[in-house]
PDB file of C-alpha atoms in Angstrom:
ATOM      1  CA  UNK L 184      12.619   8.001   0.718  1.00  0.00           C
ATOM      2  CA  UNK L 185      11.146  11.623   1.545  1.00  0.00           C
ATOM      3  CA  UNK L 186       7.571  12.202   2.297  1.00  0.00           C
ATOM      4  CA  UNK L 187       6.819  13.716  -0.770  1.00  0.00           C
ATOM      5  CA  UNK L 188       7.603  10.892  -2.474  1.00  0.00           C
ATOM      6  CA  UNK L 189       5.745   8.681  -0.870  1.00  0.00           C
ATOM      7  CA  UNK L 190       2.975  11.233  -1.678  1.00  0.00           C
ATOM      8  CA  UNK L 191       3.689  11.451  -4.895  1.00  0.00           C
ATOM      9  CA  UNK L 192       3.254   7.316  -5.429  1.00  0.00           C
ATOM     10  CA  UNK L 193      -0.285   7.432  -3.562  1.00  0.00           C
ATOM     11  CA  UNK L 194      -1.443  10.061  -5.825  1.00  0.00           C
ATOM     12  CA  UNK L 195      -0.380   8.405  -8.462  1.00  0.00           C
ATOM     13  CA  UNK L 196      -2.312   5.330  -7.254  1.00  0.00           C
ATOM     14  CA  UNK L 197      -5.449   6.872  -6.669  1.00  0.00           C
ATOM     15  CA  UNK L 198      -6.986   6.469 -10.279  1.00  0.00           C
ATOM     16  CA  UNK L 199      -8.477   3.041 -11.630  1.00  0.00           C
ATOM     17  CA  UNK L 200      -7.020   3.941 -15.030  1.00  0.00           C
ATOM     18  CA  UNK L 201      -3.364   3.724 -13.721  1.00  0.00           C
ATOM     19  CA  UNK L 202      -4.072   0.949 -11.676  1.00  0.00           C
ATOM     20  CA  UNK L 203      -4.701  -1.025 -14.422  1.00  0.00           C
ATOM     21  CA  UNK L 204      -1.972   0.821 -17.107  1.00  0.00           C
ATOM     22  CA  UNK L 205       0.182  -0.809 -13.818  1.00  0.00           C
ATOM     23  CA  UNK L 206      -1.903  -4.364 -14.373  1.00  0.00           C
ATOM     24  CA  UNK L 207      -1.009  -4.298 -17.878  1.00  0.00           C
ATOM     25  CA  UNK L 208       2.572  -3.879 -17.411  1.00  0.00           C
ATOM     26  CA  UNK L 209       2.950  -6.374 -14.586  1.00  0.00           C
ATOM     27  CA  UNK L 210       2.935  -8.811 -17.040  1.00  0.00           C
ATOM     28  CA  UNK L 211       5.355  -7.555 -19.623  1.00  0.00           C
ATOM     29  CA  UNK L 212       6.260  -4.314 -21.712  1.00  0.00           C
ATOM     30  CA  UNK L 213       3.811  -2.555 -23.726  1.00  0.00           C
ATOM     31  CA  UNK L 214       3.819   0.690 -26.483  1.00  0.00           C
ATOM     32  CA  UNK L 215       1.210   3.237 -25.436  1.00  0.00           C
ATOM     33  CA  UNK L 216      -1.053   2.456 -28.234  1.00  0.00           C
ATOM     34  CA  UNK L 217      -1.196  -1.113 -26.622  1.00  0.00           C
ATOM     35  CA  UNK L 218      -1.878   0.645 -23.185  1.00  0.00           C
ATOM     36  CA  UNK L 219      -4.763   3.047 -24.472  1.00  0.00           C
ATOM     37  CA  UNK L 220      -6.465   0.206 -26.430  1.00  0.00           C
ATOM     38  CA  UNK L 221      -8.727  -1.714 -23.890  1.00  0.00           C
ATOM     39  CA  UNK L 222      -9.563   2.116 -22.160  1.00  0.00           C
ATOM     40  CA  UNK L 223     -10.880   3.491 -25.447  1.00  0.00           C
ATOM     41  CA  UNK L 224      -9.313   6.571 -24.700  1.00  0.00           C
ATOM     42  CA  UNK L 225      -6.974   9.047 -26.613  1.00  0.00           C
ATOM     43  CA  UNK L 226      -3.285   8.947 -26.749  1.00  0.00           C
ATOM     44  CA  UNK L 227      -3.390  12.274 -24.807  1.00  0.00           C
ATOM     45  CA  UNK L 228      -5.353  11.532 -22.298  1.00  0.00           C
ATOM     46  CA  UNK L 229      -3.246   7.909 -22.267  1.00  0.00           C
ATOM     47  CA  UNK L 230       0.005  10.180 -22.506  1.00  0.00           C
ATOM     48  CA  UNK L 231      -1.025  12.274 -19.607  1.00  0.00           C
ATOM     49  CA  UNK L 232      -1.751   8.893 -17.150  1.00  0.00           C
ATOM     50  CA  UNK L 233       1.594   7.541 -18.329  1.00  0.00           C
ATOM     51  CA  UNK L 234       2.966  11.055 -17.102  1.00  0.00           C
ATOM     52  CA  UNK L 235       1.815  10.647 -13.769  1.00  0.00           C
ATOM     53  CA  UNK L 236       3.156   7.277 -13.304  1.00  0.00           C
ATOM     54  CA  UNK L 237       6.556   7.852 -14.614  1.00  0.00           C
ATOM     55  CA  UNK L 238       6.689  11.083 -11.915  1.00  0.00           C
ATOM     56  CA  UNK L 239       6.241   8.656  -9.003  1.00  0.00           C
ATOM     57  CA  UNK L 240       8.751   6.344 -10.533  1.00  0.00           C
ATOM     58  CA  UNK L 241       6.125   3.679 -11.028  1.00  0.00           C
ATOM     59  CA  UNK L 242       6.935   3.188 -15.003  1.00  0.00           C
ATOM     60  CA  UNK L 243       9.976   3.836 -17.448  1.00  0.00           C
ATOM     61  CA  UNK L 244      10.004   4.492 -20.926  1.00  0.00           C
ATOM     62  CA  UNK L 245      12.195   3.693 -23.654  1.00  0.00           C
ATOM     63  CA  UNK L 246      13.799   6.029 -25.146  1.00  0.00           C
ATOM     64  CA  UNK L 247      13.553   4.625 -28.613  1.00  0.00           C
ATOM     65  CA  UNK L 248      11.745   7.554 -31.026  1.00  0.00           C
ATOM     66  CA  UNK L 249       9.032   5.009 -32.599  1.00  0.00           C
ATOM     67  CA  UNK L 250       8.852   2.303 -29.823  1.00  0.00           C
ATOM     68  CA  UNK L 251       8.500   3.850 -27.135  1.00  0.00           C
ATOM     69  CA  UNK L 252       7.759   0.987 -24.699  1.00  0.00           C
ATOM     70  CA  UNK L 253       7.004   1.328 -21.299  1.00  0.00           C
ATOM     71  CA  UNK L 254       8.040  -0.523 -18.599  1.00  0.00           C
ATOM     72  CA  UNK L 255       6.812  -1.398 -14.805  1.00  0.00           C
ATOM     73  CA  UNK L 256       8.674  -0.686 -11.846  1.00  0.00           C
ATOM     74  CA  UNK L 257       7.525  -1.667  -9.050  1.00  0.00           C
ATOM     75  CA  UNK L 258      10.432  -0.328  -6.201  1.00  0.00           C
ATOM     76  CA  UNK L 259       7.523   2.350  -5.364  1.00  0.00           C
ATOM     77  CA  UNK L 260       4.835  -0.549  -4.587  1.00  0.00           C
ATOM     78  CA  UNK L 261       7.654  -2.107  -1.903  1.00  0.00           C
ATOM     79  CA  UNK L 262       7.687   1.053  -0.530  1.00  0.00           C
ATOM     80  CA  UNK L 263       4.261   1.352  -0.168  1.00  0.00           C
ATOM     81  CA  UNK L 264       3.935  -2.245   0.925  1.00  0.00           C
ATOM     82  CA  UNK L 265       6.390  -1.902   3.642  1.00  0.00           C
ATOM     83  CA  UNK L 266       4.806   1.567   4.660  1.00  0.00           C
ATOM     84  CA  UNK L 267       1.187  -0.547   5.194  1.00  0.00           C
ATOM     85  CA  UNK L 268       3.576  -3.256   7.201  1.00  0.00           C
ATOM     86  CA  UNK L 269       3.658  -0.573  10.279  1.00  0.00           C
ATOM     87  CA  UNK L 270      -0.122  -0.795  10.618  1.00  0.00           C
ATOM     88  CA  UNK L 271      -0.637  -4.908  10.429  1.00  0.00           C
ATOM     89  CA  UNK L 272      -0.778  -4.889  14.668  1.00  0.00           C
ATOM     90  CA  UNK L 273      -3.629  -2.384  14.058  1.00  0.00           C
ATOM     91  CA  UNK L 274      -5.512  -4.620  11.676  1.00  0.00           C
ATOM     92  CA  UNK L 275      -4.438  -7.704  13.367  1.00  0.00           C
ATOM     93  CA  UNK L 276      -5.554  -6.448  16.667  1.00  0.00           C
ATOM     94  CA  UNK L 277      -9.475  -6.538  15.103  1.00  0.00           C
ATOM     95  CA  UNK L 278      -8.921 -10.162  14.532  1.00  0.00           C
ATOM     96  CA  UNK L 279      -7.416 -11.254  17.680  1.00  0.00           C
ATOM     97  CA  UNK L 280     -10.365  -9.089  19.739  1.00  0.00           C
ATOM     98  CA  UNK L 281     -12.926 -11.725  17.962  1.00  0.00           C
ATOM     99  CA  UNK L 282     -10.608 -15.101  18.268  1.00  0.00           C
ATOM    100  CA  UNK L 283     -10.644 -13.730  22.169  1.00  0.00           C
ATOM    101  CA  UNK L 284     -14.767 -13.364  22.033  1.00  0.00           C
ATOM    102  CA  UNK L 285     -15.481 -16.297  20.262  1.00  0.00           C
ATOM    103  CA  UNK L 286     -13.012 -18.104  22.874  1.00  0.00           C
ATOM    104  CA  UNK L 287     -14.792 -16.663  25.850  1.00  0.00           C
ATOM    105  CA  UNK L 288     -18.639 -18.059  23.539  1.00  0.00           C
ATOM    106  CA  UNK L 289     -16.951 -21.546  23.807  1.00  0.00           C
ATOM    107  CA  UNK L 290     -16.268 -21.489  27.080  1.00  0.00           C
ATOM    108  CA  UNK L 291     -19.868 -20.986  28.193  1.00  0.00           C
ATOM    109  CA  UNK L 292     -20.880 -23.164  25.680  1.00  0.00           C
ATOM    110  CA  UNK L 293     -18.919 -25.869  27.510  1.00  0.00           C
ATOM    111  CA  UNK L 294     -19.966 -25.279  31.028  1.00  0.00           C
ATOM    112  CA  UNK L 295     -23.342 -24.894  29.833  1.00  0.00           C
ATOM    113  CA  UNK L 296     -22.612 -28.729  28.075  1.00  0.00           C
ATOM    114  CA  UNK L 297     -21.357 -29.697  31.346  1.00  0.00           C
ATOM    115  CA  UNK L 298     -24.435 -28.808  33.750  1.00  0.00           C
ATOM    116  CA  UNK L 299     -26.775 -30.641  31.824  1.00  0.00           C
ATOM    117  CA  UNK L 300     -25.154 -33.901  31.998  1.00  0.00           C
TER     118      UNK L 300
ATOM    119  CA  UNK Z1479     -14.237  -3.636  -2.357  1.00  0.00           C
ATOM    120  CA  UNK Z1480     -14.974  -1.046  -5.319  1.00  0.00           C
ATOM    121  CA  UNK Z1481     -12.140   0.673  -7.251  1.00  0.00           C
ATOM    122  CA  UNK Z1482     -13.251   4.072  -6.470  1.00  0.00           C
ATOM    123  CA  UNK Z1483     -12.990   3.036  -2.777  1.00  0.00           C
ATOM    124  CA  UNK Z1484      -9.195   1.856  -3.226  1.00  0.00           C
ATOM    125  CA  UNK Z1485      -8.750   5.160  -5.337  1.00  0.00           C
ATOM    126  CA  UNK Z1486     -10.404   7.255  -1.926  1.00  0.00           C
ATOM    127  CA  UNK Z1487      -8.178   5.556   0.101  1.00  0.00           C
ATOM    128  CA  UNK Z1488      -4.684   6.091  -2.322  1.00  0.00           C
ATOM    129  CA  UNK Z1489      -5.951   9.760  -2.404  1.00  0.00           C
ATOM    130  CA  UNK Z1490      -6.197  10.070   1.684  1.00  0.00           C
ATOM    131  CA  UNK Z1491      -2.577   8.890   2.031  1.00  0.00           C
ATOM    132  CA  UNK Z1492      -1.496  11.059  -0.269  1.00  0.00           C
ATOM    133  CA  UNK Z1493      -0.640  13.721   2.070  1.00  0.00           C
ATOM    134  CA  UNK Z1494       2.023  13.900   4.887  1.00  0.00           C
ATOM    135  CA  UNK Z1495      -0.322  15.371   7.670  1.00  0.00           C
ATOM    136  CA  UNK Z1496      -2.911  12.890   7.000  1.00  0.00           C
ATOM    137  CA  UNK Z1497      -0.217   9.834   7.402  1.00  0.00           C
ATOM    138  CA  UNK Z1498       0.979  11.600  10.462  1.00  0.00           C
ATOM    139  CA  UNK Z1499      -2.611  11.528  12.181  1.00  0.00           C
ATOM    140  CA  UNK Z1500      -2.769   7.945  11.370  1.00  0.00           C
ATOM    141  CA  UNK Z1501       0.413   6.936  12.505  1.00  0.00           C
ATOM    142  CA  UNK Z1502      -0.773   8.880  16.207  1.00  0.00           C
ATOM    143  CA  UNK Z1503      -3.817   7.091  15.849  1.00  0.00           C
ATOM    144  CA  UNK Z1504      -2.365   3.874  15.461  1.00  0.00           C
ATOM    145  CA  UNK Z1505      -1.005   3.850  19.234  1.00  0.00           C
ATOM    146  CA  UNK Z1506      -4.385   4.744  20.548  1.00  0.00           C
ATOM    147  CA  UNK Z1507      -7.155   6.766  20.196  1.00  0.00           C
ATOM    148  CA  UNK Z1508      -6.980  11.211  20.925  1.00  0.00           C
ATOM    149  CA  UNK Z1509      -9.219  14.403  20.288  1.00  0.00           C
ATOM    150  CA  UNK Z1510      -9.191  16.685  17.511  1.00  0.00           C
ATOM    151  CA  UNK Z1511      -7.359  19.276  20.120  1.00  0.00           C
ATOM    152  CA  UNK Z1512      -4.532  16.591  20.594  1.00  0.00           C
ATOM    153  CA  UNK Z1513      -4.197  15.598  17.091  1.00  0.00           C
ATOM    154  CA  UNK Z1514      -3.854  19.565  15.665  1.00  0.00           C
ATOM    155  CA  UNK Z1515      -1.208  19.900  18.283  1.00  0.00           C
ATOM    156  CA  UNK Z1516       2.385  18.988  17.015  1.00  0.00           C
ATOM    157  CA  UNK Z1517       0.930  20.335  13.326  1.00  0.00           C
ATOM    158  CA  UNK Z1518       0.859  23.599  14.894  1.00  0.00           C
ATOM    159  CA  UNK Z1519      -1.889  23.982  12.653  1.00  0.00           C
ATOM    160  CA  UNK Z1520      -5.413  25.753  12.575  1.00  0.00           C
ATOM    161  CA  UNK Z1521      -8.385  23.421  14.123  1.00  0.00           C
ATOM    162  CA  UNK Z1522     -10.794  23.985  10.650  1.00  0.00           C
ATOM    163  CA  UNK Z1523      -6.929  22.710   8.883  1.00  0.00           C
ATOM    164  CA  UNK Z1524      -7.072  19.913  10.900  1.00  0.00           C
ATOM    165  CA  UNK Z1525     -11.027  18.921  10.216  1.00  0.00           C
ATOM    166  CA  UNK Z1526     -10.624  19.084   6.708  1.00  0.00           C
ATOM    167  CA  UNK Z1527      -7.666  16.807   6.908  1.00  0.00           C
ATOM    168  CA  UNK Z1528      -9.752  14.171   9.411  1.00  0.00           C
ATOM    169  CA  UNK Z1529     -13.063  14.765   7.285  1.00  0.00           C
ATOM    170  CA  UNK Z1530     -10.549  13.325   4.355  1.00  0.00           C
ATOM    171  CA  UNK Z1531      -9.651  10.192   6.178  1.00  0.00           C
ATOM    172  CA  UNK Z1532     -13.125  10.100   7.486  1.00  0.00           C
ATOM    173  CA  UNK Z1533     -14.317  10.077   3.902  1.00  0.00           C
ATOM    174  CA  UNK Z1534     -12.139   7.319   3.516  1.00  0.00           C
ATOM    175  CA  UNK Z1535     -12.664   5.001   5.729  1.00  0.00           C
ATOM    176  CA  UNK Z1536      -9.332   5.342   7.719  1.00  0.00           C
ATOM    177  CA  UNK Z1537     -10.771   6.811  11.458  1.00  0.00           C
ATOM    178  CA  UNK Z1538     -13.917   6.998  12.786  1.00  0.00           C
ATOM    179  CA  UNK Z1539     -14.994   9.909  15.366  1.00  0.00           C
ATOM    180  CA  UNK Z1540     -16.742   9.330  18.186  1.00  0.00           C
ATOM    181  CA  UNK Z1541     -20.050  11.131  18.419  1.00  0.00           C
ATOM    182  CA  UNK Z1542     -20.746  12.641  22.141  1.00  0.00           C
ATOM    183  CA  UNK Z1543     -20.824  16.524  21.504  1.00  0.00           C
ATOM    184  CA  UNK Z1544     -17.690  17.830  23.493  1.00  0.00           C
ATOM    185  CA  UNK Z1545     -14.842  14.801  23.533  1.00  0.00           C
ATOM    186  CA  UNK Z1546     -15.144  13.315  20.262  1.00  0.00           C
ATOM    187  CA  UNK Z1547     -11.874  11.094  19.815  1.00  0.00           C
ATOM    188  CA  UNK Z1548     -10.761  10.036  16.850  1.00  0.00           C
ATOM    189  CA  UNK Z1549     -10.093   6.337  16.381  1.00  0.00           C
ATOM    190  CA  UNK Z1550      -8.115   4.410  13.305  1.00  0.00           C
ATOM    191  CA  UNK Z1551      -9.825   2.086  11.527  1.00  0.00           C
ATOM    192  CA  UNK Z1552      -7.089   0.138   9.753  1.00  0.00           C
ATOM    193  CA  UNK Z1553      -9.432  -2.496   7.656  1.00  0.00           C
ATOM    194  CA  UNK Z1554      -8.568   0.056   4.469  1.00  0.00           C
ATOM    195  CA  UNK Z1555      -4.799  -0.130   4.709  1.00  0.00           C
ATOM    196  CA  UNK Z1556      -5.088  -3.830   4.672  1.00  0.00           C
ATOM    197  CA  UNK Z1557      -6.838  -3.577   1.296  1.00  0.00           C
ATOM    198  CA  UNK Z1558      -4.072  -1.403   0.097  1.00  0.00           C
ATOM    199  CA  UNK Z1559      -1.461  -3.858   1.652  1.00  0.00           C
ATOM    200  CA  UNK Z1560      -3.437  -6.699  -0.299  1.00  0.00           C
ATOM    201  CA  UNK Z1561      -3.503  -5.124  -2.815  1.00  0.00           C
ATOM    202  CA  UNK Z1562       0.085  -4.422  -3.284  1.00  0.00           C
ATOM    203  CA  UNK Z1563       0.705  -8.183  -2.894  1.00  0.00           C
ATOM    204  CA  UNK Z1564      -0.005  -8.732  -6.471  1.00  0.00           C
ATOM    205  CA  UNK Z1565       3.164  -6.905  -7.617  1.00  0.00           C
ATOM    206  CA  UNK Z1566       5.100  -8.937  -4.851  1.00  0.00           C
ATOM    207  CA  UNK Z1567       6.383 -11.358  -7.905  1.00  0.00           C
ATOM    208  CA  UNK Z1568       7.778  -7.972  -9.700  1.00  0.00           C
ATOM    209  CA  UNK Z1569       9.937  -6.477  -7.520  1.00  0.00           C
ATOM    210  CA  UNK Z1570      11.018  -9.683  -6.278  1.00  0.00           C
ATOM    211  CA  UNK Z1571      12.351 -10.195  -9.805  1.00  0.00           C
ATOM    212  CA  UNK Z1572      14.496  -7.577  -9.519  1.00  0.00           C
ATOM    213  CA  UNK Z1573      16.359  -9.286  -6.548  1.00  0.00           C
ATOM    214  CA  UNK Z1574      16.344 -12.714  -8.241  1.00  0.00           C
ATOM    215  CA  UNK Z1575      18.176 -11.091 -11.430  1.00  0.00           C
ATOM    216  CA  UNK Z1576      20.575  -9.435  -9.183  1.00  0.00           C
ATOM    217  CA  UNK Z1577      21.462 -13.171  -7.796  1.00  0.00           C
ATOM    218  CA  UNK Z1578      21.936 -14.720 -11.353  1.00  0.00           C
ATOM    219  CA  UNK Z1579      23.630 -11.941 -12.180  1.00  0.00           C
ATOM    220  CA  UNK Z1580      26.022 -12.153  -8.619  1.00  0.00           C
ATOM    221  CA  UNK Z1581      26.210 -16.666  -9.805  1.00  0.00           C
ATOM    222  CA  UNK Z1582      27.524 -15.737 -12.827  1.00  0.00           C
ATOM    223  CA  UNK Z1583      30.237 -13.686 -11.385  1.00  0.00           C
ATOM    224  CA  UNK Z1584      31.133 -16.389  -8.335  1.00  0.00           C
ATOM    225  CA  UNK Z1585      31.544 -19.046 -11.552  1.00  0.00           C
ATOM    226  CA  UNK Z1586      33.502 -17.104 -13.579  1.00  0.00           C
ATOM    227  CA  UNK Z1587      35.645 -16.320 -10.469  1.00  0.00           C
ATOM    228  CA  UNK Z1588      36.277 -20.245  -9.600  1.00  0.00           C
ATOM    229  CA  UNK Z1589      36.716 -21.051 -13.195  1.00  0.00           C
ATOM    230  CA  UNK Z1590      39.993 -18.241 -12.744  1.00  0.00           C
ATOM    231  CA  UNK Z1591      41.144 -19.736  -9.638  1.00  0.00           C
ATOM    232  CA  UNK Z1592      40.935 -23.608 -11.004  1.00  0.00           C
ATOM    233  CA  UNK Z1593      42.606 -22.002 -14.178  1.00  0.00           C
ATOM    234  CA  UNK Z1594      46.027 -20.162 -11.588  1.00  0.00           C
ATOM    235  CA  UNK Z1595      46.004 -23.646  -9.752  1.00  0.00           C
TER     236      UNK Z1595
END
């Protein structure tokens, strides 16, 4: 996968409306007037969202003249998923710095315990 | 987490330059100076590119005047790692068709060899 495609699928991502045009789809097939309806926008503006998602790769659309259903795929989300995978040490890390302090809080706690008995 | 904050964070990543900084940062903490090095690019370039992740969440700068390292803060790409989670179920699909697809095949192929015997 080139950089630029990987670009290309975070762009795409960064806009609530697509996010949830994705939402939608996870959970079947739907015809664009299906997608615009909860958004209360027009088909164009719909048309030009759906645009930007089939450029990343992130939808497909039939090719059908009337029903022209779209279609999630979600190869580009692995990708992305896998790219975040590279960083999970990094967040991890935050996580095991507190287990270590609240270990070392317990500790005193204890010997404190100790001493008074 | 707010959607406009997962859309800030989608729109930092969408650049190779910014990934690159964050994949340096990820192995420890370096200057502005260090980071604009193997860019070859212009130190205002660089800013606007950490001012960008900044904006997002992704590193935080240190503040005494002269060495100011940069730092990654990965909480963010967990939220986008989280986040991608949810579509876990669809391209997982994909792989379980493939293997009904692949136990169709091995039946049909015993059914031939019972058949020869």
């Amino acid at each position: 996968m080139s950089s630029d495609h990987l670009s290309n699928t975070f762009a795409a991502l960064a806009d609530p409306t697509r996010r949830a045009i994705l939402a939608r789809l996870a959970s079947g097939e739907a015809t664009v007037t299906q997608l615009a309806e909860p958004f209360k926008m027009s088909l164009p503006g719909i048309s030009k969202h759906l645009k930007v998602l089939q450029g990343a790769g992130l939808i497909v659309q039939g090719r059908e003249a009337q029903w022209r259903p779209c279609r999630l795929n979600a190869a580009p989300l692995k990708e992305i998923a896998d790219w975040t995978e590279r960083y999970r040490r990094n967040w991890e890390q935050r996580f095991d710095r507190l287990d270590d302090y609240l270990r070392v809080l317990q500790k005193k706690e204890k010997k404190r315990g100790r001493k008074k008995k």
